[in-house]
Each structure stands twice: as C-alpha cells, then as structure tokens.
Short mmCIF file of C-alpha atoms and ligand atoms in Angstrom, two decimals:
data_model
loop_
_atom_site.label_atom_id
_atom_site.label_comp_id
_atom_site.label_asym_id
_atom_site.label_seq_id
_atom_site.Cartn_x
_atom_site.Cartn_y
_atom_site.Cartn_z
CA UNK V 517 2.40 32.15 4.14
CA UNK V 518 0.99 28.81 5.75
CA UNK V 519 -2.07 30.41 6.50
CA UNK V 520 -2.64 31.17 2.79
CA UNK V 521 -1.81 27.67 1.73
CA UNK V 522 -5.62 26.20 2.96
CA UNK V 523 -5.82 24.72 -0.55
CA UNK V 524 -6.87 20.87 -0.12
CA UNK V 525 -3.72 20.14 -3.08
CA UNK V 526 -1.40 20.78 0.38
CA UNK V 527 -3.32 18.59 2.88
CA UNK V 528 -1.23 15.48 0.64
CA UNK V 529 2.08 16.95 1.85
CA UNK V 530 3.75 17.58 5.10
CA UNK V 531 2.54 20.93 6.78
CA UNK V 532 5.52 22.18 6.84
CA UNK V 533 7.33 22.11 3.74
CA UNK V 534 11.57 22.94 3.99
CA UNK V 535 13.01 25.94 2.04
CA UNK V 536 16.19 25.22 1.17
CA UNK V 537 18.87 26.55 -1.80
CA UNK V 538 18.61 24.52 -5.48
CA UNK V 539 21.47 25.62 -7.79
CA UNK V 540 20.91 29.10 -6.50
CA UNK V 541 17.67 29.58 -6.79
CA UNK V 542 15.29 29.66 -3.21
CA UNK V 543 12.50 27.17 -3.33
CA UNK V 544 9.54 25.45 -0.77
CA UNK V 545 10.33 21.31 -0.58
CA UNK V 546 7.02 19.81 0.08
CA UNK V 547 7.41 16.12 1.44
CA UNK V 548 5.12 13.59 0.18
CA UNK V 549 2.73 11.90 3.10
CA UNK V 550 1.66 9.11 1.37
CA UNK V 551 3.01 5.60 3.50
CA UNK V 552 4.56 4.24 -0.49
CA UNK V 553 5.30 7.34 -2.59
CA UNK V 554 4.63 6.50 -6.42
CA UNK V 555 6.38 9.47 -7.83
CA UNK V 556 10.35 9.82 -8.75
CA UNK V 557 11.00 11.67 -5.93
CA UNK V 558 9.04 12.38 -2.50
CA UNK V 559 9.60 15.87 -2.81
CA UNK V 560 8.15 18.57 -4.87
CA UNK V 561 10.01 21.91 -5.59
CA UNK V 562 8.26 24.68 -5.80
CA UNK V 563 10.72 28.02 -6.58
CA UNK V 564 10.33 31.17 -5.66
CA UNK V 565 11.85 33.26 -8.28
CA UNK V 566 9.16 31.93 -10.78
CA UNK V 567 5.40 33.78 -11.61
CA UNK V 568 3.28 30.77 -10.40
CA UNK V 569 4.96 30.64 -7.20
CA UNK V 570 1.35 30.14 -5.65
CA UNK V 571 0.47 27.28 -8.39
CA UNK V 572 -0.69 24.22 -7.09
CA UNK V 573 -0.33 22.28 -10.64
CA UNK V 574 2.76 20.11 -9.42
CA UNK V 575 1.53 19.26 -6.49
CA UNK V 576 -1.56 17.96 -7.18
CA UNK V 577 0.17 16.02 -9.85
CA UNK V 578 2.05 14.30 -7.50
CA UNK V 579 -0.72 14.14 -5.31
CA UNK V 580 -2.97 12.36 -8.06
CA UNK V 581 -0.43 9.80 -8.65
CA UNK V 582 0.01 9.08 -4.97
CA UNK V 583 -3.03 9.14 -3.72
CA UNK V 584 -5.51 8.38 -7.09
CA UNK V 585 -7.43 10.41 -8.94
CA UNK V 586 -10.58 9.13 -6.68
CA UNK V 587 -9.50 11.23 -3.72
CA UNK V 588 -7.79 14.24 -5.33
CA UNK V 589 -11.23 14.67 -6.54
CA UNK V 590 -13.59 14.13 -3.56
CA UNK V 591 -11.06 16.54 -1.92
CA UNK V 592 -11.62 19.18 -4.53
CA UNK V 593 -15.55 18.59 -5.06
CA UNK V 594 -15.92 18.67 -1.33
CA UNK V 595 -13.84 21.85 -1.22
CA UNK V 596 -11.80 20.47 1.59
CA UNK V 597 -9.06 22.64 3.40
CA UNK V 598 -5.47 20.59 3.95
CA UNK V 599 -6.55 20.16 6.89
CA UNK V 600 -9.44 18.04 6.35
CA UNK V 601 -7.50 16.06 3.53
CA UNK V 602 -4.78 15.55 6.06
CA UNK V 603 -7.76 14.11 8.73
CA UNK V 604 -9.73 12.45 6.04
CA UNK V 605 -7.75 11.24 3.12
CA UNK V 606 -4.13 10.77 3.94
CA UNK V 607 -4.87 9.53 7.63
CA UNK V 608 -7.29 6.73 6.05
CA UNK V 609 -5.10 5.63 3.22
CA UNK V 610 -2.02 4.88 5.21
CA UNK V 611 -3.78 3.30 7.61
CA UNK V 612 -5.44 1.24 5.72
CA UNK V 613 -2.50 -1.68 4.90
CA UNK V 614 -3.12 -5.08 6.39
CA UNK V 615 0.81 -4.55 6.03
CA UNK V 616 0.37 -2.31 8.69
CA UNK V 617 -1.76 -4.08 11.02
CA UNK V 618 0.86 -6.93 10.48
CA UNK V 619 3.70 -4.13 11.57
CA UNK V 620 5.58 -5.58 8.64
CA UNK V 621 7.95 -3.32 6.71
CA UNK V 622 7.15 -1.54 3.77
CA UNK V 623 8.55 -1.66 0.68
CA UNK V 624 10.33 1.47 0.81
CA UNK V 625 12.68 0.38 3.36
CA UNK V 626 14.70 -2.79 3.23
CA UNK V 627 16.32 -4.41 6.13
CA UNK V 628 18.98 -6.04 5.90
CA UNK V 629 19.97 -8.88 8.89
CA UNK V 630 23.76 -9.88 8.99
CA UNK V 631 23.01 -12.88 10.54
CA UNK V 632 21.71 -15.62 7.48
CA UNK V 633 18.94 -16.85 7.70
CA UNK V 634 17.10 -19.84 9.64
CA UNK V 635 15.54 -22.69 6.76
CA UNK V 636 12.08 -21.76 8.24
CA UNK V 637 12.90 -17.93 8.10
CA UNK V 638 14.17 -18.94 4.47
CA UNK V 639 10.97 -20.72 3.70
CA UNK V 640 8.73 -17.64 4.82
CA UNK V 641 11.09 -15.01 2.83
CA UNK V 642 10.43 -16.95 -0.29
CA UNK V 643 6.27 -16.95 0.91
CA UNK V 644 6.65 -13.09 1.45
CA UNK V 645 8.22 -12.54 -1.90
CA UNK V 646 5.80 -14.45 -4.09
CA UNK V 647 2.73 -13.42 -2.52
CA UNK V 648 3.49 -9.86 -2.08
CA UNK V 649 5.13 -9.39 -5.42
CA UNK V 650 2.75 -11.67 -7.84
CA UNK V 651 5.65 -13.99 -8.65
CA UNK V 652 4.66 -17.21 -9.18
CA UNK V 653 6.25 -20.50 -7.42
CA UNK V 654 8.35 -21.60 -10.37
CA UNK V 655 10.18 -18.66 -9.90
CA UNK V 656 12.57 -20.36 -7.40
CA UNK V 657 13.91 -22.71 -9.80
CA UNK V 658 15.24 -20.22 -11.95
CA UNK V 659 18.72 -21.10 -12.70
CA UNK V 660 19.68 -17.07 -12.78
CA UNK V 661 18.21 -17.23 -9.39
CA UNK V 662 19.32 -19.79 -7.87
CA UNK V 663 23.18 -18.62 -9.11
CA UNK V 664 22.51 -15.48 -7.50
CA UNK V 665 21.84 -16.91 -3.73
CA UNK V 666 23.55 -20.06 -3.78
CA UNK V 667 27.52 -17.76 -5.21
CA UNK V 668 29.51 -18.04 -2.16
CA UNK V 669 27.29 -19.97 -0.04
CA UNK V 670 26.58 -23.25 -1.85
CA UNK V 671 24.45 -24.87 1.19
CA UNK V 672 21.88 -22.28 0.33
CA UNK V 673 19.10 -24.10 0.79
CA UNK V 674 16.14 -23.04 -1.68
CA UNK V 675 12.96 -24.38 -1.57
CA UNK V 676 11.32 -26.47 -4.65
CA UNK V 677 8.06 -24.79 -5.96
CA UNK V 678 6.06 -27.41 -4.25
CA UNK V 679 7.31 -26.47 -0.71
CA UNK V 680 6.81 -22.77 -1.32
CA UNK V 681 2.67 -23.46 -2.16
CA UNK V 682 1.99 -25.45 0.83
CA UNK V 683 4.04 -22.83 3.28
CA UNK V 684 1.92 -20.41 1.23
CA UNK V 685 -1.30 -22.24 2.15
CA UNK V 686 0.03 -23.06 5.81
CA UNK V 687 0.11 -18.94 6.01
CA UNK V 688 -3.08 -18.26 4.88
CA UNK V 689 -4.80 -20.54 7.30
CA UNK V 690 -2.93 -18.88 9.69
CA UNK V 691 -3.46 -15.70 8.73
CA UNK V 692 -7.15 -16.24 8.17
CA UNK V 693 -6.95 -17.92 11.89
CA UNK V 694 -5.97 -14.75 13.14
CA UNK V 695 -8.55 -12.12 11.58
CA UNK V 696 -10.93 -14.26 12.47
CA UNK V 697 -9.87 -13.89 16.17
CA UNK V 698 -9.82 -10.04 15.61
CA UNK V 699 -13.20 -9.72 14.52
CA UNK V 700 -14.83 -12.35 16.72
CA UNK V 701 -13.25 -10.30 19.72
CA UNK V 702 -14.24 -6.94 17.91
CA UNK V 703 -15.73 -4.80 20.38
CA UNK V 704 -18.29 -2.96 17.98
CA UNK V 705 -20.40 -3.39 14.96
CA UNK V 706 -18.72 -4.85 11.51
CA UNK V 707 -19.59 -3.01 8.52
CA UNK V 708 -19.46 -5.72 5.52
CA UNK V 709 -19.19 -4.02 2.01
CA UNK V 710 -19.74 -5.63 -1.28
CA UNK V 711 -19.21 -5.25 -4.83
CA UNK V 712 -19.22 -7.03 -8.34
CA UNK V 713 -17.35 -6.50 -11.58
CA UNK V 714 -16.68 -8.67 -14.76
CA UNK V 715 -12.61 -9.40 -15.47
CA UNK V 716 -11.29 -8.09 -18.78
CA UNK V 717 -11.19 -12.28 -19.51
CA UNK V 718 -15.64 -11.90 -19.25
CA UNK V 719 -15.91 -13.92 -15.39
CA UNK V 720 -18.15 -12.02 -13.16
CA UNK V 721 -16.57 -11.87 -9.45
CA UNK V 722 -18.09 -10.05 -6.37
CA UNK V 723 -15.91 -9.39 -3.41
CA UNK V 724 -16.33 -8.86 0.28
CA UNK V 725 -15.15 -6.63 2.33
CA UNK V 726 -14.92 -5.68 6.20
CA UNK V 727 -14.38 -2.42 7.42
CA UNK V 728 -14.04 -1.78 11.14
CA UNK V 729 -12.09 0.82 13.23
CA UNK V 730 -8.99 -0.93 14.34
CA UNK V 731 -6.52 1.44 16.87
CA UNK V 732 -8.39 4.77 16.10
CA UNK V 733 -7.60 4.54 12.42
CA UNK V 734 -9.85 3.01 10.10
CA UNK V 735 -9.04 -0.26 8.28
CA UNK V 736 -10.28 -2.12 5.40
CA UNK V 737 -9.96 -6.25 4.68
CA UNK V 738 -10.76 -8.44 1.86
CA UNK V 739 -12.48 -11.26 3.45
CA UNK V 740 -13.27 -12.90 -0.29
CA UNK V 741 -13.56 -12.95 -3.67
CA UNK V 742 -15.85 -15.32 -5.32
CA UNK V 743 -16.61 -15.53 -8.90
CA UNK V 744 -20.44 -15.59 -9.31
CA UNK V 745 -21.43 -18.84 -11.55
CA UNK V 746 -24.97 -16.98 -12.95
CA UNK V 747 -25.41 -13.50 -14.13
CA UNK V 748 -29.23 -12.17 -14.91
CA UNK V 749 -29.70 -9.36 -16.74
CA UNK V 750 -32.03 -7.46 -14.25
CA UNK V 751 -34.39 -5.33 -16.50
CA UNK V 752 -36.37 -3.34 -14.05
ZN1 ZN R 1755 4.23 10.76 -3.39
#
C-alpha cells in the first residue's frame, strides 16, 4: 500500500501513517510533519470503509494550510514523489527558524519551570513575549495583567514599558553580535537575496536576506528591511 502512495500530497506527512479503530470504523492517521502545525488537529483520518479511500483531497488541504499554497504547488507542478517533498520541502521549511538555530522552544510546547523566576530571567520572558508575539510594550501595564501575575505573589516584580524596550534593544545588539560572528566565520560563500514591495499603507520597503547552509540544513535570515525613500517608474 506504501508503495502506491508516491503521490507528492504524502511527502507533507509522516511515512508511516498509524491505522487505528475510530468509532468502529478502520482508518489510516497521517501525522502532520510540519515543525508548527496550523490545522485543528495534526492528524488526518482517512477511512477505509469509504469510496475515495485513495483520495488525496484532505490531505493536501491540510498540507496547503501547513505548508502554503507556494509549495503544495511547486510540489505538484514539479510532479514530485513524497519522497522528494519530504527531501525538498518539509526538510527546508522546518529548518529554516532562526528559532531553531537559537534551540529555543517552539510554540507548540510550553515549559513550565517550578522554580520562579530570576528578575533578569523575568526581564527576558517579558522581551520573548513581545517580540515574538507582536505585543507592544504597554502591554505590561495592563491592570488585567498585572492582577494575573502579581495574585498570590505580590513581590512580582514587572517591568515598566520603558525597561522592556531597552532589554529589547540590549537583545538585538546582541543578537545581531552573534550572526555577525556566524557569518564572518562562515566557511563558504553567502548567498544575499533581495526583494521590494509597497505596504498596504503606500511605503515602498526592500529587504535583505542571507541564505547559507548552516548544519546540513539550509537556513534563511533577514539581515534588513529598509524602506526605500525614491521610487522611479522604470519604463524600459
Ligand atoms: Zn499540519
């Protein structure tokens, strides 16, 4: 049966999907492999009692949601096997995270320490949380909020908006500190990308991007984006 399944709609899932027994009726699990699944569930049920037992309709719904329209269709137009899409699609996109070069923790799964929480470790959290999320500093003097963390531990300390820009601006220097380092010691060429677009609000903005093989996977980084003071109109 895996043999038969060469479709590129099953290189986004796990090779081996599980069979297993759903309110009686027999059906194949397949287990989403992107890193952040988008869809309700991971898993797509395919039953076996049913006439389109072969159709891949579901799953490259899920897929297209997971994974974007962009590569559902370079895998179909390309006429990839799962295979391929497994080596070429899947492999690049969840390797691609800065999050993952960082060997931070994804979103999916929350940790939980039992210890609390140094004021420095604190300070970072709150960094983590508004850059990573889009929340902006005010956030933190939200008097919902601050009920929330400071009920049954009123020495809570929270930081003021202020503090949490300049640790946000402290992290980015670091941060920038430290790709810098990896791509001054980068043993290899540096492929710099490039591309423009206008904002809904009409500002033309160009960013810049480096893409380099980083431990056998490829990886992508934003090293700018600048908004472009002058647009010609090029008529050639
Ligand atoms: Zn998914």
């Amino acid at each position: 049966m895996l043999e038969r399944w060469g479709s590129h709609a099953y290189g986004f899932f796990d090779p081996r999907p599980a069979v297993k027994e759903i309110q009686g009726r027999r059906a194949h699990v397949f287990r989403c492999s992107a890193t952040i699944c988008r869809g309700s569930t991971r898993n797509v049920n395919r039953f076996l009692n049913t006439g389109d037992v072969s159709s891949t309709s579901n799953l490259l719904k899920h897929a297209t949601k997971c994974f974007g329209h962009e590569a559902v269709d370079r895998a179909r137009n390309n006429k990839l096997s799962a295979e391929q899409v497994r080596a070429n699609i899947v492999k690049a996109t969840t390797s691609e995270s800065i999050n993952k070069y960082f060997k931070a923790t994804s979103k999916n799964t929350v940790t939980y320490s039992h210890r609390q929480l140094t004021a420095s470790e604190t300070r970072c959290e709150f960094v983590r949380w508004c850059a990573e999320s889009y929340r902006p500093f005010e956030i933190v003097k939200d008097t919902h909020l601050q009920v929330i963390l400071k009920s049954g531990r009123p020495g809570f300390m929270v930081p003021s908006p202020s503090t949490v820009a300049r640790d946000t601006k402290l992290l980015f220097a670091r941060t920038r500190r430290r790709l810098r380092r990896l791509l001054c010691d980068y043993d290899g060429r540096l492929s710099i990308a490039t591309d423009c677009w206008t904002s809904p609000n009409g500002h033309a903005l160009m960013a810049i991007t480096v893409h380099v093989v980083h431990e056998n996977a490829p990886m992508c980084l934003v090293l700018d984006i600048v908004e472009i003071p002058k647009v010609y109109n090029l008529i050639c």
